[in-house]
PDB file of C-alpha atoms in Angstrom:
ATOM      1  CA  UNK X   1     -64.790 -61.068-163.654  1.00 55.00           C
ATOM      2  CA  UNK X   2     -62.325 -62.378-166.773  1.00 60.00           C
ATOM      3  CA  UNK X   3     -58.581 -61.214-167.052  1.00 77.00           C
ATOM      4  CA  UNK X   4     -58.273 -59.778-170.790  1.00 74.00           C
ATOM      5  CA  UNK X   5     -54.779 -61.140-170.689  1.00 85.00           C
ATOM      6  CA  UNK X   6     -53.188 -63.631-168.457  1.00 93.00           C
ATOM      7  CA  UNK X   7     -49.820 -63.735-168.072  1.00 93.00           C
ATOM      8  CA  UNK X   8     -47.491 -65.693-165.489  1.00 93.00           C
ATOM      9  CA  UNK X   9     -47.332 -62.533-163.512  1.00 92.00           C
ATOM     10  CA  UNK X  10     -51.142 -62.696-163.128  1.00 93.00           C
ATOM     11  CA  UNK X  11     -51.306 -66.597-162.252  1.00 94.00           C
ATOM     12  CA  UNK X  12     -49.069 -65.737-159.564  1.00 93.00           C
ATOM     13  CA  UNK X  13     -50.882 -62.967-158.101  1.00 93.00           C
ATOM     14  CA  UNK X  14     -54.268 -65.542-158.449  1.00 94.00           C
ATOM     15  CA  UNK X  15     -51.978 -68.146-156.119  1.00 94.00           C
ATOM     16  CA  UNK X  16     -50.896 -65.391-153.663  1.00 94.00           C
ATOM     17  CA  UNK X  17     -55.047 -64.241-153.374  1.00 94.00           C
ATOM     18  CA  UNK X  18     -55.774 -68.119-152.421  1.00 94.00           C
ATOM     19  CA  UNK X  19     -52.659 -68.416-150.078  1.00 94.00           C
ATOM     20  CA  UNK X  20     -51.675 -71.489-151.535  1.00 94.00           C
ATOM     21  CA  UNK X  21     -47.958 -73.506-151.954  1.00 94.00           C
ATOM     22  CA  UNK X  22     -46.935 -74.125-155.261  1.00 93.00           C
ATOM     23  CA  UNK X  23     -48.129 -77.622-155.122  1.00 95.00           C
ATOM     24  CA  UNK X  24     -51.368 -76.287-153.721  1.00 95.00           C
ATOM     25  CA  UNK X  25     -51.974 -74.149-156.766  1.00 95.00           C
ATOM     26  CA  UNK X  26     -50.959 -76.427-159.155  1.00 95.00           C
ATOM     27  CA  UNK X  27     -53.615 -79.175-157.567  1.00 96.00           C
ATOM     28  CA  UNK X  28     -56.376 -76.772-157.537  1.00 95.00           C
ATOM     29  CA  UNK X  29     -56.176 -75.933-161.034  1.00 95.00           C
ATOM     30  CA  UNK X  30     -55.363 -79.291-162.342  1.00 95.00           C
ATOM     31  CA  UNK X  31     -51.901 -78.226-163.886  1.00 95.00           C
ATOM     32  CA  UNK X  32     -48.561 -79.642-163.209  1.00 94.00           C
ATOM     33  CA  UNK X  33     -46.322 -77.849-160.412  1.00 94.00           C
ATOM     34  CA  UNK X  34     -43.647 -77.295-163.165  1.00 93.00           C
ATOM     35  CA  UNK X  35     -46.061 -75.081-164.874  1.00 93.00           C
ATOM     36  CA  UNK X  36     -46.509 -73.043-161.953  1.00 94.00           C
ATOM     37  CA  UNK X  37     -43.143 -72.613-161.278  1.00 93.00           C
ATOM     38  CA  UNK X  38     -42.649 -71.473-164.700  1.00 93.00           C
ATOM     39  CA  UNK X  39     -44.968 -68.759-163.921  1.00 94.00           C
ATOM     40  CA  UNK X  40     -42.745 -67.540-161.275  1.00 91.00           C
ATOM     41  CA  UNK X  41     -39.822 -67.551-163.423  1.00 90.00           C
ATOM     42  CA  UNK X  42     -41.184 -66.151-166.328  1.00 91.00           C
ATOM     43  CA  UNK X  43     -44.005 -63.652-165.293  1.00 89.00           C
ATOM     44  CA  UNK X  44     -44.165 -61.924-168.906  1.00 88.00           C
ATOM     45  CA  UNK X  45     -45.252 -65.346-170.452  1.00 92.00           C
ATOM     46  CA  UNK X  46     -48.401 -66.179-171.856  1.00 92.00           C
ATOM     47  CA  UNK X  47     -50.220 -69.161-170.728  1.00 92.00           C
ATOM     48  CA  UNK X  48     -52.129 -71.314-173.114  1.00 91.00           C
ATOM     49  CA  UNK X  49     -55.463 -70.545-173.940  1.00 91.00           C
ATOM     50  CA  UNK X  50     -56.957 -73.913-172.278  1.00 92.00           C
ATOM     51  CA  UNK X  51     -54.908 -72.680-169.276  1.00 94.00           C
ATOM     52  CA  UNK X  52     -55.910 -69.192-169.273  1.00 92.00           C
ATOM     53  CA  UNK X  53     -59.775 -70.621-169.251  1.00 92.00           C
ATOM     54  CA  UNK X  54     -58.598 -72.253-166.400  1.00 94.00           C
ATOM     55  CA  UNK X  55     -57.461 -69.334-164.546  1.00 95.00           C
ATOM     56  CA  UNK X  56     -60.536 -67.628-165.454  1.00 93.00           C
ATOM     57  CA  UNK X  57     -62.766 -70.229-164.106  1.00 94.00           C
ATOM     58  CA  UNK X  58     -60.712 -70.122-160.546  1.00 94.00           C
ATOM     59  CA  UNK X  59     -60.902 -66.538-160.409  1.00 94.00           C
ATOM     60  CA  UNK X  60     -64.303 -66.384-160.967  1.00 93.00           C
ATOM     61  CA  UNK X  61     -65.399 -69.446-158.336  1.00 93.00           C
ATOM     62  CA  UNK X  62     -63.328 -67.643-155.895  1.00 93.00           C
ATOM     63  CA  UNK X  63     -64.733 -65.953-152.798  1.00 91.00           C
ATOM     64  CA  UNK X  64     -64.930 -62.656-152.352  1.00 93.00           C
ATOM     65  CA  UNK X  65     -61.623 -62.224-149.913  1.00 93.00           C
ATOM     66  CA  UNK X  66     -59.344 -63.988-152.948  1.00 94.00           C
ATOM     67  CA  UNK X  67     -60.501 -61.797-155.329  1.00 92.00           C
ATOM     68  CA  UNK X  68     -59.881 -58.412-153.546  1.00 92.00           C
ATOM     69  CA  UNK X  69     -56.649 -59.787-152.769  1.00 92.00           C
ATOM     70  CA  UNK X  70     -55.980 -60.724-156.669  1.00 92.00           C
ATOM     71  CA  UNK X  71     -57.618 -56.761-157.444  1.00 90.00           C
ATOM     72  CA  UNK X  72     -55.171 -55.481-154.745  1.00 89.00           C
ATOM     73  CA  UNK X  73     -52.274 -57.067-156.364  1.00 86.00           C
ATOM     74  CA  UNK X  74     -53.101 -56.022-159.861  1.00 85.00           C
ATOM     75  CA  UNK X  75     -53.347 -52.519-158.845  1.00 83.00           C
ATOM     76  CA  UNK X  76     -50.453 -52.351-156.720  1.00 81.00           C
ATOM     77  CA  UNK X  77     -48.454 -53.348-160.105  1.00 78.00           C
ATOM     78  CA  UNK X  78     -50.231 -50.695-161.750  1.00 72.00           C
ATOM     79  CA  UNK X  79     -48.996 -48.096-159.163  1.00 71.00           C
ATOM     80  CA  UNK X  80     -45.251 -49.436-159.313  1.00 71.00           C
ATOM     81  CA  UNK X  81     -45.595 -48.956-163.030  1.00 66.00           C
ATOM     82  CA  UNK X  82     -46.942 -45.505-162.962  1.00 62.00           C
ATOM     83  CA  UNK X  83     -44.370 -44.402-160.390  1.00 59.00           C
ATOM     84  CA  UNK X  84     -41.760 -45.776-162.451  1.00 63.00           C
ATOM     85  CA  UNK X  85     -42.829 -43.892-165.390  1.00 64.00           C
ATOM     86  CA  UNK X  86     -42.749 -40.572-163.417  1.00 82.00           C
ATOM     87  CA  UNK X  87     -40.026 -40.206-161.010  1.00 87.00           C
ATOM     88  CA  UNK X  88     -39.537 -36.293-159.193  1.00 93.00           C
ATOM     89  CA  UNK X  89     -36.656 -35.210-157.355  1.00 96.00           C
ATOM     90  CA  UNK X  90     -38.063 -32.622-154.285  1.00 96.00           C
ATOM     91  CA  UNK X  91     -35.236 -30.051-152.783  1.00 97.00           C
ATOM     92  CA  UNK X  92     -35.685 -28.786-149.213  1.00 97.00           C
ATOM     93  CA  UNK X  93     -33.619 -25.909-149.270  1.00 97.00           C
ATOM     94  CA  UNK X  94     -32.805 -24.360-146.009  1.00 95.00           C
ATOM     95  CA  UNK X  95     -30.750 -20.977-145.358  1.00 95.00           C
ATOM     96  CA  UNK X  96     -30.422 -20.483-141.522  1.00 93.00           C
ATOM     97  CA  UNK X  97     -33.768 -20.568-140.249  1.00 93.00           C
ATOM     98  CA  UNK X  98     -35.578 -20.358-143.346  1.00 95.00           C
ATOM     99  CA  UNK X  99     -36.604 -22.808-146.209  1.00 97.00           C
ATOM    100  CA  UNK X 100     -36.959 -22.177-149.867  1.00 97.00           C
ATOM    101  CA  UNK X 101     -40.784 -22.644-151.203  1.00 96.00           C
ATOM    102  CA  UNK X 102     -42.349 -21.888-154.752  1.00 94.00           C
ATOM    103  CA  UNK X 103     -45.960 -21.093-155.246  1.00 93.00           C
ATOM    104  CA  UNK X 104     -47.371 -23.226-157.832  1.00 86.00           C
ATOM    105  CA  UNK X 105     -50.190 -21.912-160.290  1.00 76.00           C
ATOM    106  CA  UNK X 106     -53.020 -23.916-161.909  1.00 70.00           C
ATOM    107  CA  UNK X 107     -55.584 -22.152-163.080  1.00 67.00           C
ATOM    108  CA  UNK X 108     -57.165 -19.947-160.024  1.00 70.00           C
ATOM    109  CA  UNK X 109     -55.654 -22.426-157.460  1.00 77.00           C
ATOM    110  CA  UNK X 110     -52.173 -21.786-156.125  1.00 82.00           C
ATOM    111  CA  UNK X 111     -50.232 -24.203-153.760  1.00 89.00           C
ATOM    112  CA  UNK X 112     -47.029 -23.562-152.075  1.00 93.00           C
ATOM    113  CA  UNK X 113     -44.452 -26.287-152.143  1.00 93.00           C
ATOM    114  CA  UNK X 114     -40.612 -27.220-152.281  1.00 96.00           C
ATOM    115  CA  UNK X 115     -38.590 -27.078-155.987  1.00 95.00           C
ATOM    116  CA  UNK X 116     -39.056 -30.006-157.718  1.00 94.00           C
ATOM    117  CA  UNK X 117     -38.444 -31.502-161.143  1.00 92.00           C
ATOM    118  CA  UNK X 118     -39.032 -34.553-163.285  1.00 91.00           C
ATOM    119  CA  UNK X 119     -35.986 -37.431-162.996  1.00 91.00           C
ATOM    120  CA  UNK X 120     -35.450 -38.952-166.923  1.00 87.00           C
ATOM    121  CA  UNK X 121     -34.740 -42.181-167.041  1.00 80.00           C
ATOM    122  CA  UNK X 122     -31.297 -43.250-165.938  1.00 81.00           C
ATOM    123  CA  UNK X 123     -30.987 -39.677-164.514  1.00 88.00           C
ATOM    124  CA  UNK X 124     -29.279 -38.685-161.196  1.00 94.00           C
ATOM    125  CA  UNK X 125     -32.558 -37.324-158.882  1.00 94.00           C
ATOM    126  CA  UNK X 126     -29.827 -35.421-156.797  1.00 96.00           C
ATOM    127  CA  UNK X 127     -28.423 -33.574-159.588  1.00 96.00           C
ATOM    128  CA  UNK X 128     -32.168 -32.604-160.603  1.00 96.00           C
ATOM    129  CA  UNK X 129     -32.754 -31.305-157.117  1.00 96.00           C
ATOM    130  CA  UNK X 130     -29.959 -28.670-157.530  1.00 97.00           C
ATOM    131  CA  UNK X 131     -30.719 -27.971-160.933  1.00 96.00           C
ATOM    132  CA  UNK X 132     -34.237 -27.368-160.962  1.00 94.00           C
ATOM    133  CA  UNK X 133     -33.995 -25.250-157.722  1.00 96.00           C
ATOM    134  CA  UNK X 134     -31.574 -22.813-159.525  1.00 95.00           C
ATOM    135  CA  UNK X 135     -33.735 -22.833-162.632  1.00 93.00           C
ATOM    136  CA  UNK X 136     -37.013 -22.194-161.051  1.00 92.00           C
ATOM    137  CA  UNK X 137     -35.500 -20.086-158.126  1.00 95.00           C
ATOM    138  CA  UNK X 138     -32.161 -18.624-158.939  1.00 95.00           C
ATOM    139  CA  UNK X 139     -30.942 -20.080-155.766  1.00 96.00           C
ATOM    140  CA  UNK X 140     -27.600 -22.093-155.896  1.00 97.00           C
ATOM    141  CA  UNK X 141     -27.594 -25.377-153.323  1.00 97.00           C
ATOM    142  CA  UNK X 142     -25.956 -28.288-152.719  1.00 97.00           C
ATOM    143  CA  UNK X 143     -27.310 -31.894-151.348  1.00 97.00           C
ATOM    144  CA  UNK X 144     -26.338 -32.559-147.458  1.00 95.00           C
ATOM    145  CA  UNK X 145     -28.585 -35.263-147.024  1.00 93.00           C
ATOM    146  CA  UNK X 146     -31.235 -38.014-148.808  1.00 94.00           C
ATOM    147  CA  UNK X 147     -34.274 -37.862-146.848  1.00 93.00           C
ATOM    148  CA  UNK X 148     -35.854 -41.416-148.571  1.00 92.00           C
ATOM    149  CA  UNK X 149     -38.579 -41.634-150.802  1.00 89.00           C
ATOM    150  CA  UNK X 150     -41.836 -42.585-151.413  1.00 88.00           C
ATOM    151  CA  UNK X 151     -44.762 -42.788-153.887  1.00 83.00           C
ATOM    152  CA  UNK X 152     -46.788 -39.434-153.194  1.00 83.00           C
ATOM    153  CA  UNK X 153     -50.285 -39.997-151.905  1.00 80.00           C
ATOM    154  CA  UNK X 154     -51.565 -37.144-153.989  1.00 78.00           C
ATOM    155  CA  UNK X 155     -50.019 -37.059-157.284  1.00 77.00           C
ATOM    156  CA  UNK X 156     -49.146 -41.157-157.295  1.00 76.00           C
ATOM    157  CA  UNK X 157     -45.297 -40.066-158.534  1.00 82.00           C
ATOM    158  CA  UNK X 158     -42.554 -41.362-157.004  1.00 85.00           C
ATOM    159  CA  UNK X 159     -40.716 -38.643-155.178  1.00 92.00           C
ATOM    160  CA  UNK X 160     -37.129 -38.482-154.049  1.00 93.00           C
ATOM    161  CA  UNK X 161     -36.267 -35.939-151.017  1.00 96.00           C
ATOM    162  CA  UNK X 162     -32.998 -34.204-150.546  1.00 97.00           C
ATOM    163  CA  UNK X 163     -32.273 -31.640-147.673  1.00 96.00           C
ATOM    164  CA  UNK X 164     -29.991 -29.004-149.345  1.00 97.00           C
ATOM    165  CA  UNK X 165     -27.856 -26.229-148.132  1.00 96.00           C
ATOM    166  CA  UNK X 166     -27.594 -23.039-149.703  1.00 97.00           C
ATOM    167  CA  UNK X 167     -24.926 -21.482-150.848  1.00 97.00           C
ATOM    168  CA  UNK X 168     -25.585 -18.138-152.552  1.00 95.00           C
ATOM    169  CA  UNK X 169     -28.443 -16.481-154.711  1.00 92.00           C
ATOM    170  CA  UNK X 170     -31.363 -14.552-153.902  1.00 90.00           C
ATOM    171  CA  UNK X 171     -34.892 -16.386-154.494  1.00 91.00           C
ATOM    172  CA  UNK X 172     -36.313 -15.211-157.694  1.00 90.00           C
ATOM    173  CA  UNK X 173     -39.136 -16.497-159.810  1.00 89.00           C
ATOM    174  CA  UNK X 174     -37.150 -17.903-162.818  1.00 84.00           C
ATOM    175  CA  UNK X 175     -40.470 -20.057-164.186  1.00 79.00           C
ATOM    176  CA  UNK X 176     -43.466 -17.472-164.452  1.00 77.00           C
ATOM    177  CA  UNK X 177     -45.037 -20.217-166.620  1.00 74.00           C
ATOM    178  CA  UNK X 178     -45.421 -22.595-163.550  1.00 77.00           C
ATOM    179  CA  UNK X 179     -44.578 -20.419-160.480  1.00 83.00           C
ATOM    180  CA  UNK X 180     -46.603 -17.651-159.120  1.00 87.00           C
ATOM    181  CA  UNK X 181     -43.872 -16.549-156.749  1.00 91.00           C
ATOM    182  CA  UNK X 182     -40.894 -17.848-154.764  1.00 94.00           C
ATOM    183  CA  UNK X 183     -39.875 -17.042-151.142  1.00 94.00           C
ATOM    184  CA  UNK X 184     -38.209 -18.077-148.469  1.00 96.00           C
ATOM    185  CA  UNK X 185     -40.222 -18.907-145.527  1.00 95.00           C
ATOM    186  CA  UNK X 186     -39.440 -19.138-141.712  1.00 95.00           C
ATOM    187  CA  UNK X 187     -39.181 -22.998-140.964  1.00 94.00           C
ATOM    188  CA  UNK X 188     -41.469 -22.025-137.491  1.00 93.00           C
ATOM    189  CA  UNK X 189     -44.080 -20.881-140.286  1.00 93.00           C
ATOM    190  CA  UNK X 190     -44.180 -23.288-142.694  1.00 93.00           C
ATOM    191  CA  UNK X 191     -47.095 -24.809-141.633  1.00 92.00           C
ATOM    192  CA  UNK X 192     -48.956 -21.512-142.845  1.00 92.00           C
ATOM    193  CA  UNK X 193     -47.971 -22.735-146.334  1.00 93.00           C
ATOM    194  CA  UNK X 194     -48.094 -26.156-146.424  1.00 92.00           C
ATOM    195  CA  UNK X 195     -50.220 -28.260-143.970  1.00 90.00           C
ATOM    196  CA  UNK X 196     -48.175 -30.431-142.128  1.00 88.00           C
ATOM    197  CA  UNK X 197     -50.315 -33.517-143.036  1.00 87.00           C
ATOM    198  CA  UNK X 198     -49.270 -32.991-146.551  1.00 88.00           C
ATOM    199  CA  UNK X 199     -45.756 -32.916-145.686  1.00 91.00           C
ATOM    200  CA  UNK X 200     -43.303 -36.130-145.935  1.00 91.00           C
ATOM    201  CA  UNK X 201     -42.783 -36.667-141.999  1.00 92.00           C
ATOM    202  CA  UNK X 202     -38.697 -37.001-142.691  1.00 93.00           C
ATOM    203  CA  UNK X 203     -38.979 -33.419-144.085  1.00 94.00           C
ATOM    204  CA  UNK X 204     -40.336 -31.948-140.903  1.00 91.00           C
ATOM    205  CA  UNK X 205     -37.984 -33.861-138.525  1.00 89.00           C
ATOM    206  CA  UNK X 206     -35.172 -32.822-140.557  1.00 90.00           C
ATOM    207  CA  UNK X 207     -36.284 -28.974-140.565  1.00 88.00           C
ATOM    208  CA  UNK X 208     -37.014 -29.456-136.479  1.00 82.00           C
ATOM    209  CA  UNK X 209     -33.509 -30.711-136.113  1.00 59.00           C
ATOM    210  CA  UNK X 210     -31.939 -27.617-137.993  1.00 52.00           C
ATOM    211  CA  UNK X 211     -34.418 -24.884-137.071  1.00 48.00           C
TER     212      UNK X 211
END
């Protein structure tokens, strides 16, 4: 398997895959330690053609375990880039023993979830959570706590989760183009709307603590 475009970043992944020190990796490739150090310092640099050929040869001759580790690094990098490109703020709005949900409709499929909105680069995820809740449901809320963040296992979006307190407003469907319905769901019945294995665990912990 040839790499279409080697960069210093790719070379460092290969070094990690071999589990070499910089000195060991330089010896393996037959290049200077200074060259290996430069890849770490400037990951976007493109090595010379001869060096790229050496890296391709090293990868081709590597064992399966090394190749798997190299591929893992490549995929993880792609996921990080994709996650940075799509960041979502999610609002878990509670009112007494209820939590606010919206019902998304995609063709014939519907799914209940918490209000959410895309965060533009440089934007505030907390502000998006509050604003999108108001736009989608007519509910005014305020952020109480940032629960955490993760790369969503299904959508692959980078998600920020916030527990929010209801201030005022009744739940209405403010975005009929995306939502089939809006509802205040009893926290004790949340699993009827969203399978618990799909819910970010800190959400369940926070709701159980306040139910």
